[in-house]
Short mmCIF file of C-alpha atoms and ligand atoms in Angstrom, two decimals:
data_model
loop_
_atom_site.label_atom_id
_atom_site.label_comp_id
_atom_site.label_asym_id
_atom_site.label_seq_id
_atom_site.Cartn_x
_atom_site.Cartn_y
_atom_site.Cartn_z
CA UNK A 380 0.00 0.00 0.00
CA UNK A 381 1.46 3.33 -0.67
CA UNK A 382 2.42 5.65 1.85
CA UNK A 383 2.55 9.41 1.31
CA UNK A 384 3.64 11.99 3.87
CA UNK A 385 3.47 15.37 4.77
CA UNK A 386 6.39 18.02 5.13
CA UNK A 387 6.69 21.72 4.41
CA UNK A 388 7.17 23.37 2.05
CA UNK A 389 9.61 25.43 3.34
CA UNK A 390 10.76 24.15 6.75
CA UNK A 391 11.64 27.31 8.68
CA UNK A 392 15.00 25.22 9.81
CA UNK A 393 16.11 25.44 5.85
CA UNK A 394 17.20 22.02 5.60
CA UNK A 395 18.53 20.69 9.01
CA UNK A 396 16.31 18.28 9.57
CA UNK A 397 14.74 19.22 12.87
CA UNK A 398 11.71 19.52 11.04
CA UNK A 399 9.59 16.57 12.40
CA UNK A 400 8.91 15.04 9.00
CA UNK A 401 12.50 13.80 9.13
CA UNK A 402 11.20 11.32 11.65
CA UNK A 403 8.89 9.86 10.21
CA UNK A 404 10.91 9.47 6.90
CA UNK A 405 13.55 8.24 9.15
CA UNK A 406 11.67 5.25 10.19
CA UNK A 407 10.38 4.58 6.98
CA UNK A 408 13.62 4.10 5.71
CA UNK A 409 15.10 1.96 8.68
CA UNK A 410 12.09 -0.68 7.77
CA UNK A 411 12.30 0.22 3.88
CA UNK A 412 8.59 1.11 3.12
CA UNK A 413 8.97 3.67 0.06
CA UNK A 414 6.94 6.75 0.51
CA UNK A 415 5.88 9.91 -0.99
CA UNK A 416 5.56 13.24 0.34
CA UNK A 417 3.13 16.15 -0.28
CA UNK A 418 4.61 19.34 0.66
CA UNK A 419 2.58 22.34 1.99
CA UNK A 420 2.77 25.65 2.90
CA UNK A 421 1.89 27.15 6.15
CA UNK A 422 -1.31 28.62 4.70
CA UNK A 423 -2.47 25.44 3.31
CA UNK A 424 -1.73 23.46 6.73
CA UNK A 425 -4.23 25.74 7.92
CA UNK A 426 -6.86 25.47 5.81
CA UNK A 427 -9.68 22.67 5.32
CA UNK A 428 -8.27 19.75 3.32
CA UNK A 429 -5.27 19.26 5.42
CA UNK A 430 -7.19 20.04 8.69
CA UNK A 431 -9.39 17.12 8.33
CA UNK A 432 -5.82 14.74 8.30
CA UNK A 433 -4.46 16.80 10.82
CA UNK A 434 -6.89 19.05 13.69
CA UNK A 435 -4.24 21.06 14.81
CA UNK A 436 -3.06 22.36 11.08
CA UNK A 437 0.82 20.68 11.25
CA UNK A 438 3.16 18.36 9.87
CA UNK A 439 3.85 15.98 9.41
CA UNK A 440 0.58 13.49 8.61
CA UNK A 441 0.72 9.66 7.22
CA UNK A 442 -1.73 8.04 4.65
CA UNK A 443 -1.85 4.40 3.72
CA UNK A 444 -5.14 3.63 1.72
CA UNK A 445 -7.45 4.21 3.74
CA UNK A 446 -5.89 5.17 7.05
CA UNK A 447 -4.75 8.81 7.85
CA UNK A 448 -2.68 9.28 10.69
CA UNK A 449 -1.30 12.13 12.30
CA UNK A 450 1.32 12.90 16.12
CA UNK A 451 4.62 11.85 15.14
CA UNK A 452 5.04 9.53 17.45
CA UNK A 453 1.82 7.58 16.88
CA UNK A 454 2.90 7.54 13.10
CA UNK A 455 6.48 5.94 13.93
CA UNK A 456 4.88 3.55 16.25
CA UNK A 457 2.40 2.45 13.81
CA UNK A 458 5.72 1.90 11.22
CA UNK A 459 7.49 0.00 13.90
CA UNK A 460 4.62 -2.43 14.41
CA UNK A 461 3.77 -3.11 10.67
CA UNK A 462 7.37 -3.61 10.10
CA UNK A 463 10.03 -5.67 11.20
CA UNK A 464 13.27 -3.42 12.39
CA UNK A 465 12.48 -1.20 14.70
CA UNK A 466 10.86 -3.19 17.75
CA UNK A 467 11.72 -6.26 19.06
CA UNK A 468 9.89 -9.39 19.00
CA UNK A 469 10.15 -10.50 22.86
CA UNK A 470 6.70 -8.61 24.34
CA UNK A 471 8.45 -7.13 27.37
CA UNK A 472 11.35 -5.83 25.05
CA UNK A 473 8.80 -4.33 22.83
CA UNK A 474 6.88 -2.61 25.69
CA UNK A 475 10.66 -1.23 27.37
CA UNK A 476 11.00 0.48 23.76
CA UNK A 477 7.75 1.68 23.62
CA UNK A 478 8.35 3.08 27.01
CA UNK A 479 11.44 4.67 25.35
CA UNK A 480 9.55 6.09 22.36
CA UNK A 481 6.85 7.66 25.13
CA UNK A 482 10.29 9.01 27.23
CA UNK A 483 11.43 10.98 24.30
CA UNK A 484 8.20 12.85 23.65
CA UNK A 485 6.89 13.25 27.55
CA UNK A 486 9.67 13.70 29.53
CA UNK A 487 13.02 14.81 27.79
CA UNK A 488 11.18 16.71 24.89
CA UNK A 489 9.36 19.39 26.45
CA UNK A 490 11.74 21.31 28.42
CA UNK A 491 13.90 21.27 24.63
CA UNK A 492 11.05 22.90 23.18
CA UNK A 493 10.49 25.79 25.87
CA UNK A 494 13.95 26.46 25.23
CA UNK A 495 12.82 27.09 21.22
CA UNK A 496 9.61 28.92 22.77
CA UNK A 497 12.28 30.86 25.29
CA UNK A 498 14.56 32.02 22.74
CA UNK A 499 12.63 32.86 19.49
CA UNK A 500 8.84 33.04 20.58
CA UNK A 501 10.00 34.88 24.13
CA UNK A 502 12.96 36.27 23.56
CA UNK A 503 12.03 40.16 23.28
CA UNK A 504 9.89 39.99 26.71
CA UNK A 505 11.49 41.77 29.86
CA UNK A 506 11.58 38.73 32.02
CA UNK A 507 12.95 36.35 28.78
CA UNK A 508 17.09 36.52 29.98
CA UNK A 509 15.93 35.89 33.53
CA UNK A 510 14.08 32.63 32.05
CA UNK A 511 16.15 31.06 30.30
CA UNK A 512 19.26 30.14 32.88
CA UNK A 513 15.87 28.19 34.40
CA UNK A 514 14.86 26.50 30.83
CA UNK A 515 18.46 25.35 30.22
CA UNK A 516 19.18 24.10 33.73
CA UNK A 517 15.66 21.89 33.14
CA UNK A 518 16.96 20.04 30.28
CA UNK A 519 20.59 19.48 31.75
CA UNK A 520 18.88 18.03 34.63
CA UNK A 521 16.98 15.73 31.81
CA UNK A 522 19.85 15.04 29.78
CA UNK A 523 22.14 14.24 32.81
CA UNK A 524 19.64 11.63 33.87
CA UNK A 525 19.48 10.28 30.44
CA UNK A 526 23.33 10.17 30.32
CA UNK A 527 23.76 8.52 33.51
CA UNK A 528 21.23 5.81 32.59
CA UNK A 529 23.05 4.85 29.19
CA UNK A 530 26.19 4.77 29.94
CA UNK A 531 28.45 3.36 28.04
CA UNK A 532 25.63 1.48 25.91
CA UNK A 533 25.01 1.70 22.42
CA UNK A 534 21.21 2.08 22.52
CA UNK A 535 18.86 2.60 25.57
CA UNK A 536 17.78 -1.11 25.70
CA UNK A 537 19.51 -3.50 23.49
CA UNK A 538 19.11 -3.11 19.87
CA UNK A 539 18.57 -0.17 17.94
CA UNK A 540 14.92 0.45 18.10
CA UNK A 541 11.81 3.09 17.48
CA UNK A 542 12.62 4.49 21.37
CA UNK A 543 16.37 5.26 20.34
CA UNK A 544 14.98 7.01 16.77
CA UNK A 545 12.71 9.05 18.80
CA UNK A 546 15.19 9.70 21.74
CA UNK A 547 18.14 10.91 19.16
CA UNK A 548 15.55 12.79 17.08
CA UNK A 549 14.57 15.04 20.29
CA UNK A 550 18.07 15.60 21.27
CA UNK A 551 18.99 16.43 17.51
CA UNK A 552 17.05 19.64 18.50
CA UNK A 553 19.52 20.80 21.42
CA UNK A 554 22.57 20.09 19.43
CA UNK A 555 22.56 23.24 18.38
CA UNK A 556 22.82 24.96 21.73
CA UNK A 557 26.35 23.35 22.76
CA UNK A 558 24.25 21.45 25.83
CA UNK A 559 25.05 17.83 23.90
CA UNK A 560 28.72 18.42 24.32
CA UNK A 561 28.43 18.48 28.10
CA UNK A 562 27.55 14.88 27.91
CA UNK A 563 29.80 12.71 25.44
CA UNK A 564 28.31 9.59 25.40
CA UNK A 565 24.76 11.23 24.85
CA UNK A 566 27.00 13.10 21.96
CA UNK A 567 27.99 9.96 20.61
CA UNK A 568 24.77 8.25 21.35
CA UNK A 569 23.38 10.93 18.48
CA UNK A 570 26.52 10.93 16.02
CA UNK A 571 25.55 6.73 16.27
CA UNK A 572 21.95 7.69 15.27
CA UNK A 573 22.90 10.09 12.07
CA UNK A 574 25.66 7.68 11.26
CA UNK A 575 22.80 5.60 9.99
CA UNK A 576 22.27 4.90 6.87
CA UNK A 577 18.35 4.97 6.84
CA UNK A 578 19.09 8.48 9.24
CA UNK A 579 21.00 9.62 5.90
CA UNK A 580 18.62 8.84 3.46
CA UNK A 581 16.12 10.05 5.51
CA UNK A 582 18.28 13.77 6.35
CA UNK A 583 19.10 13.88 2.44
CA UNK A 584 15.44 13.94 1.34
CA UNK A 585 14.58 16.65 3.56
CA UNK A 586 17.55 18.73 2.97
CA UNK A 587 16.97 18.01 -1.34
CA UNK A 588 13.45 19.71 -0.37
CA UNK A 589 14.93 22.87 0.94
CA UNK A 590 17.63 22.71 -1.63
CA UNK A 591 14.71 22.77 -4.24
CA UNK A 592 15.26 19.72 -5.80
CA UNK A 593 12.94 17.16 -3.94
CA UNK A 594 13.03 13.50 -5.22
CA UNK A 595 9.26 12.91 -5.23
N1 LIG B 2050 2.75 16.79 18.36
C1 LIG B 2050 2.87 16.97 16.93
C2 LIG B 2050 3.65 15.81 16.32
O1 LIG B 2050 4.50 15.24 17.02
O2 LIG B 2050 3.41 15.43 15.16
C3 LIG B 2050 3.59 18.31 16.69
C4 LIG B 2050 3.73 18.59 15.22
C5 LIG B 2050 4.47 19.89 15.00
O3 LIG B 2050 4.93 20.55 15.95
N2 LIG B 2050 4.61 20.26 13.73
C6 LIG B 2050 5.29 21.48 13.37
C7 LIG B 2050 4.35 22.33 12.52
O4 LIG B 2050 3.65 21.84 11.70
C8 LIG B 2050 6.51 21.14 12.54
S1 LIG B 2050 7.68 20.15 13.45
N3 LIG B 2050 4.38 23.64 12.77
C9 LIG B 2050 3.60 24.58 12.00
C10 LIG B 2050 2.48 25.15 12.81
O5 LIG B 2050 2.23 24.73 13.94
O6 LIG B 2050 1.84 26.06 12.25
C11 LIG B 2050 8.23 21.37 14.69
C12 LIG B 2050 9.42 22.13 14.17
C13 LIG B 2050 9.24 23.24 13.39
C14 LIG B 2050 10.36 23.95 12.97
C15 LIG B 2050 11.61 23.55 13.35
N4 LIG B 2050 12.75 24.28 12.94
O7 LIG B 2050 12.64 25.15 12.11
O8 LIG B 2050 13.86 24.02 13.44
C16 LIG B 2050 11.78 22.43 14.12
C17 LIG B 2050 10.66 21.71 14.54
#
């Protein structure tokens, strides 16, 4: 059944991936399912037609015959359990990386997206400076749990899986700020993630978009 996607047009990021289409394209191409994409602007994720696939006018959505699916996270979940690669088969190994997959999103994603809301949403208010010393310290305090949990591991529970695509998407996002660095083997836990092949694939395609030359 063919699978078509959603991404913008233009991704305000111009091509770094942080977008999260690159997620879902990511774990389409760890299980090799071939999709396409329909890009749209900001006005037209506002308006009707996508609306009805997604009730909060974003990206990125997922369409397989008849089903439409939209959150991220239920969309990569959904991949991992029609496809063989990104969960594993013992149940309670499953349900740890599910766990992982719900980790990423609920409890080490949100204080990395106040710090996007701090800086560029906040950043002209009076009170913004003395916030974000307080939004920072919030995700150290996340990623220094995360970093003491893994370790020297490879992944968060065994093999590769949907958690650890989540996990290194979400911390692909605070890269930027230098925080990573304070951590090396979360560092490296993320260079392992974009060393991947299907993480490649999945970066190029988004990047081709903003370079104007998207392959489908
Ligand atoms: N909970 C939803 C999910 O997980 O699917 C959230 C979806 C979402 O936030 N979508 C964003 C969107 O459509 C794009 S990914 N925004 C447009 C709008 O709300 O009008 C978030 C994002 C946007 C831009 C960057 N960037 O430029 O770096 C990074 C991430």
């Amino acid at each position: 059944m063919p699978v078509t996607i959603t991404a913008f047009e233009r991704s305000p990021d111009g091509g770094k991936g942080l977008a999260r289409d690159t997620r879902v394209r990511w774990a389409l191409e760890e299980v090799g399912q071939p999709y396409e994409v329909r890009l749209v602007s900001f006005r037209a994720m506002k308006e009707a037609a996508h609306v009805r696939l997604q009730p909060f006018g974003q990206i990125p959505t997922y369409e397989e015959g008849g089903l439409a699916l939209f959150e991220t996270g239920a969309i990569v979940l959904h991949i991992a359990e029609r496809h063989v690669g990104l969960l594993p088969f013992d149940g309670d190994a499953r349900a740890r990386a599910i766990t992982w997959m719900f980790a990423a999103l609920n409890s080490v994603e949100p204080p990395i997206l106040e710090l996007t809301v701090a800086k560029f949403v906040e950043g002209d208010r009076a009170w913004a400076q003395d916030r974000l010393p307080l939004v920072m310290e919030r995700i150290r305090t996340r990623l220094r749990q995360l970093s003491a949990y893994l370790g020297e591991c490879e992944w968060l529970d065994g093999a590769f899986s949907a958690g650890d695509l989540l996990m290194v998407s979400v911390l692909l996002r605070v890269k930027p700020s230098g925080m990573l660095d304070e951590f090396p083997n979360l560092a490296a836990y993320v260079a392992r993630g974009e060393a991947r092949p299907a993480y490649q694939r999945a970066y190029a395609a988004q990047a081709a978009v903003a370079a104007g030359h998207p392959a489908a």
